[in-house]
Amino acid sequence: MMFLSLQHRDPMLKKRDDFEDMLEERRNSSDLRYALRCYTPVLYKGLAPCKASMLKSMVLQSDQLHHVIGQVSRETGRAADDVQEEASAILEEMAHCLQLSTVRFFAFTLSKVFKTLFRSICVNEEGIQRLQQAIQEHPVVLLPSHRSYMDFLLMSYILYTYDIALPVIAAGMDFMGMKFVGEMLRMSGAFFIRRSFGGDKLYWSVFSEYVKTMLKNGFAPVEFFLEGTRSRTSKSLTPKLGLLNIVMDPYLKGEVYDINVVPVSISYERILEEALYAREMLGVPKPKESTSGLFKARKVLSEDYGSIHVYFGQPVSVRSLAQGRVNRCQFNLVPRHIPRRPSEEIQSFVNDSAYRLVRAQEENMVLKPWVLLASLLLQNHHQDQTAGQKRGMVLEELTAQAVWLRDMFREYGAFLHWPDHVPPSEVVSSSLSLHRGLVRVCEGRVQLAVEQGFTVTPEEELLSQAVIVLSCASYRNQGLHVFLRPALLASAINAASSNLKQEVFNSFSFLRNMFSNEFILCPGATVQDFEEACYLLVKTGALQVTQQELLVTERGQRTVAFLTSMLDPFLQGYQVRETLYKMFSPCLVRLCFPGRLRYTEVLSSDLQKNSLAALLRLGAVQKIKA
Amino acid sequence: MASNSSGGGSSDRQRIAQQRLRIIAGHLQGPVDGDSAILAAECKAQGSKTDVCREGKTVPRRRQEIMKWNGWGYSDSKFLFNKKGQAEFTGKRYRLSGMIIPGLKDWMEGTFGANLQHKTPATPLLTSSAVQPATLNKAFLEELKSTGIPFSHDAEDRVFRAHGHCLHEIFALREGKFGRVPDMVVWPNCHNDVVKIVELACKHNVCVIPYGGGTSVSSALECPPEETRSIVSLDTSQMNRILWIDEKNLTAHVEAGIVGQDLERLLNESGYCTGHEPDSMEFSSLGGWVATRASGMKKNIYGNIEDLVIHIRMVTPRGVIEKSCQGPRMSTGPDIHHFIMGSEGTLGVVTEVTMKIRPMPEYQKYGSVVFPNFEQGVACLREVAKQRCAPASIRLMDNEQFKFGHALKPQVSSIFTSFLDGLKTFYITKFKGFDPNRLCVATLLFEGDREKVLQHEKQVYDIAAKFGGLAAGEDNGQRGYMLTFVIAYLRDLGMDYYVIGESFETSVPWDRVLDICRNVKARIIQECKDKGVQFPPLSTCRVTQTYDTGACVYFYFAFNYRGLSDPVHVYEQVEHAAREEILANGGSLSHHHGVGKLRKEWMRDTVSNVGVGMLKSVKDYVDPDNIFGNRNLL
């Protein structure tokens, strides 16, 4: 039934480009000259760039907007001019006003900042070349992963450096709150959208027309974050479909021949917002974006954040995605400028595409050795808690296990940056030293830096411990996509009552379904995922597949145990949720004390949110409005 | 088309008419048939009908005597590269005949990467032994003989009627390959002959495929290979008389086998015209127009075939279908004419048609407008359509086609003309800033009273000016129309040098015109690349008709197939993909070529299940034994 089609999917065979460090040149030549240099990007079909004001008037004169203005005016009894005014105001609030001078300013300052913060910023130049090609062929959508505030400035910085058309970037309105900075961002190509505008027809219309006008005329690549917001956990978030729907629309309606979507994977060796995110997830509210806040964050400038890897993926043609999936004739019978809800066919197409694109991002995320170490240390930390052993792992043991895990990750096709010419012990120790805020080496044992006895209340102590654990967990999560499917299978094998293939599949399917809010698991792809997991485990010799059964091999025991315990924290999170769904996190904190909960991670609001969503979806919980 | 192929840049009606006559004189000289296999029997003129004009017919029974058996058009007219390596058009029939076309070689080499050294000549002669022997139905044959209707089962005659002019059909002929061909050809002389033939066919269960001008580009004339019965090709070419002209009501009653050029010429002699001028009018027949829902170049004044037809007589296995009067419009249930028009030979044979006629126009004038780009051109055409002031014909060529038209300029006779041309080019590209790689040209044809034409012309040029259009002279306009008929000859030249191509059409709402043009052209280029075509293809389009709500768009597509093992298959895949793209962009399955067998697979999506069911039930009633078994449409 399986494996036949899988050979070509072997992740090991995936060829990836080499990286160049773009900071190297910055360290050797003048930043000022760099910021002032001649910038002449090639545009789509050799177009001349379009002024922001012209763009606005194109939007305001568009058929779609005219139609909606008429509609709103009829429905509300307001004068059409009045509604037109409003539309114009919305556009004013939204529109970017990209100015090269601002970009140059950023190019200069960011050069300075990046050089102090990071050891290197590595970019795959072949990807850049592909992007350049793609921009000339068809309108381009850039889809970077989103792990840090840094992301979009970094993107523009890179594109400026390589003389590529600067993107316009969809940003949340909250940035606008930052007075001066908001305007600066606007002038560097950001346009601002409200976080929610559910029923506001006019707003939606202005917004979608604005994006489409830029895109289909090829004025600039459109950039947005498929995940909608920064992932605080380093897990990819369930993709948001609104903007993707909008950017695919011109292709589906035949207004452009094709659209190239370019997934970009930005991986940080150390995330700037590391501790911030952990606190946020523990319920310490997110600080409001403000300029003064930004300045307070200056102290981050003095630390070492390692390197950044930015990988521009293979451009994905929307046309080829839609091939055989969407019948474009459905737009033949209604004028294309009249907004309509996308058909079910289109919704499911956009949804599947979104998952594919997020997976494309994940695939090219560079994983640092620290990801492996964090995974191992976390597992060890949890075991210590229950077993009451001496805390931490012996350094040599950690190194040995890391090497074992490294090989496994490679077999699973991970994009692992483990320097092979350096002895493993050095790799491990340099990795540990970069993350000294999270780990400590004490008497030859490596342990998580969970302080004890300094804080006043037990709650506070738990919270500060949780910050460390959640930070580590977020690094572990970076590698989640690599082992997720095998881990689901390993857990399924453990949970199933027999080795029968069908039984294991059922339990795999149950787990997969339960976790579909938690991880990137494309709806309807259960069989493919199962096959992929089987394939990987068989390939690494951990599993034997017969006609009827799945058997874990002798040497596979270790792998399966490891994989199972990788998923354990999540599993327990969902169990806790199931029993305590009515309580709030404070109760949960108290619950932790008697040692009833092994995993501090359960405290993560992200996990709680996802599990509640899953339980709602599965009908285990009902929402009752008070 | 006759008008394009003749008039010498003059707008003087007299001169055009004279030139027409001169060309037609050439047609007259075609040898009279003397084949012993053909039994000649004249139909008596029926009842009170007066035979207005009988002489000067273009199409002999043995078509191969004047036309190519494996290419387009007249045997004496073709493009070739002479000893000096210059392109030349032979013969005397057309304005371009006997002229040198200096730009064509460079254009072919530049556009296709073609090379004069790499030739792919056609099989020169038809080898009769390669043709399947005829499956004859003896009983049918015997009874047919007794009617005295001429017939033949000569291989050449049969092969000639086994194809239209799709690329794959001509390509196979050039290679000397023949599939299923009709087993015999009959030439009825009048309506009653057809009645007899159809009766006999029903009686003896023989398959009948009507054949008019043979210009189909939808595989409609291909014999279904699975057909086991004897196939009779019913060639209507000898039913070519104008039976009467009614000057009071401005109608003419015509036998359906008449070809366009004869119909126009004969009517012109009486001072009338139908104004129906499809690009194939030299060879296509009235019956064919009705059976495929044809469209003419000058439909803006005269209308398409459905607007021109007043009365149709069709012989079906169930008997003769016709209306009882000639009222200009009727409310008598669904119009039965619309079962006939577009039936593509699946229901019966159209034998006689009453058509509207008009007095010949007093004045004709060509014109052309250059636009800075295709978008502006389309916007202008849309505005012209909106104001309902379209001239007799208005067509917009894209940039590639403009260049193509340029390459077809015959050698200029004087230094002065070439100097003038240079000056024009300079004015448009340098002074007006038009990008020679983006500009495009609209060609125009005005017809009517002299004064009204001039007035109309001004109106159209004023609109054009609003869209950045510059008047570019009569000559450019006329050459544009000339391109329409020589393009079919050009394909034969291409095929001598590894280049294959074809055109196809669609109709589309105005708001989709630009999108469909862009996307289909891009799709063709991409598909060629994906299918391993080694050279960039020619992928170009033009808007050829305007309507209130949309336009007719033509695509031309050709490529150099060196290095491909099965070029026709590649070609068909690309055309298939292009059609899918057309449909996905809101275009129709066909504007006027019809469905035939080539586009059958999309019929259900086009007209819905119920629609197909309706058509099927008509077929089942009219022709339960599938006597008209060409299997087109459904």
GROMACS .gro file of C-alpha atoms in nm, chain A residues 45 253-257 319 328-329 331-332 336, chain B residues 511-512 515 518-519 522-523 526 581 583 585-586:
model
   24
   45LYS     CA    1   0.824   4.333  -1.706
  253LYS     CA    2  -0.980   3.553  -1.199
  254GLY     CA    3  -0.735   3.557  -1.487
  255GLU     CA    4  -0.612   3.909  -1.420
  256VAL     CA    5  -0.252   3.789  -1.426
  257TYR     CA    6  -0.103   3.487  -1.593
  319ARG     CA    7  -0.090   2.843  -1.144
  328ARG     CA    8  -1.157   2.902  -1.301
  329CYS     CA    9  -1.473   2.901  -1.512
  331PHE     CA   10  -1.586   3.334  -1.234
  332ASN     CA   11  -1.734   3.349  -1.581
  336ARG     CA   12  -1.526   3.995  -1.149
 1137ASP     CA   13  -1.368   4.317  -1.955
 1138ARG     CA   14  -1.185   3.993  -2.025
 1141ASP     CA   15  -0.665   3.921  -1.977
 1144ARG     CA   16  -0.222   3.796  -2.229
 1145ASN     CA   17  -0.290   3.465  -2.061
 1148ALA     CA   18   0.167   3.323  -2.226
 1149ARG     CA   19   0.017   2.976  -2.189
 1152GLN     CA   20   0.493   2.810  -2.155
 1207GLU     CA   21  -0.688   2.859  -2.094
 1209LEU     CA   22  -1.230   2.864  -2.132
 1211ASN     CA   23  -1.060   3.303  -1.888
 1212GLY     CA   24  -1.423   3.335  -1.979
   0.00000   0.00000   0.00000
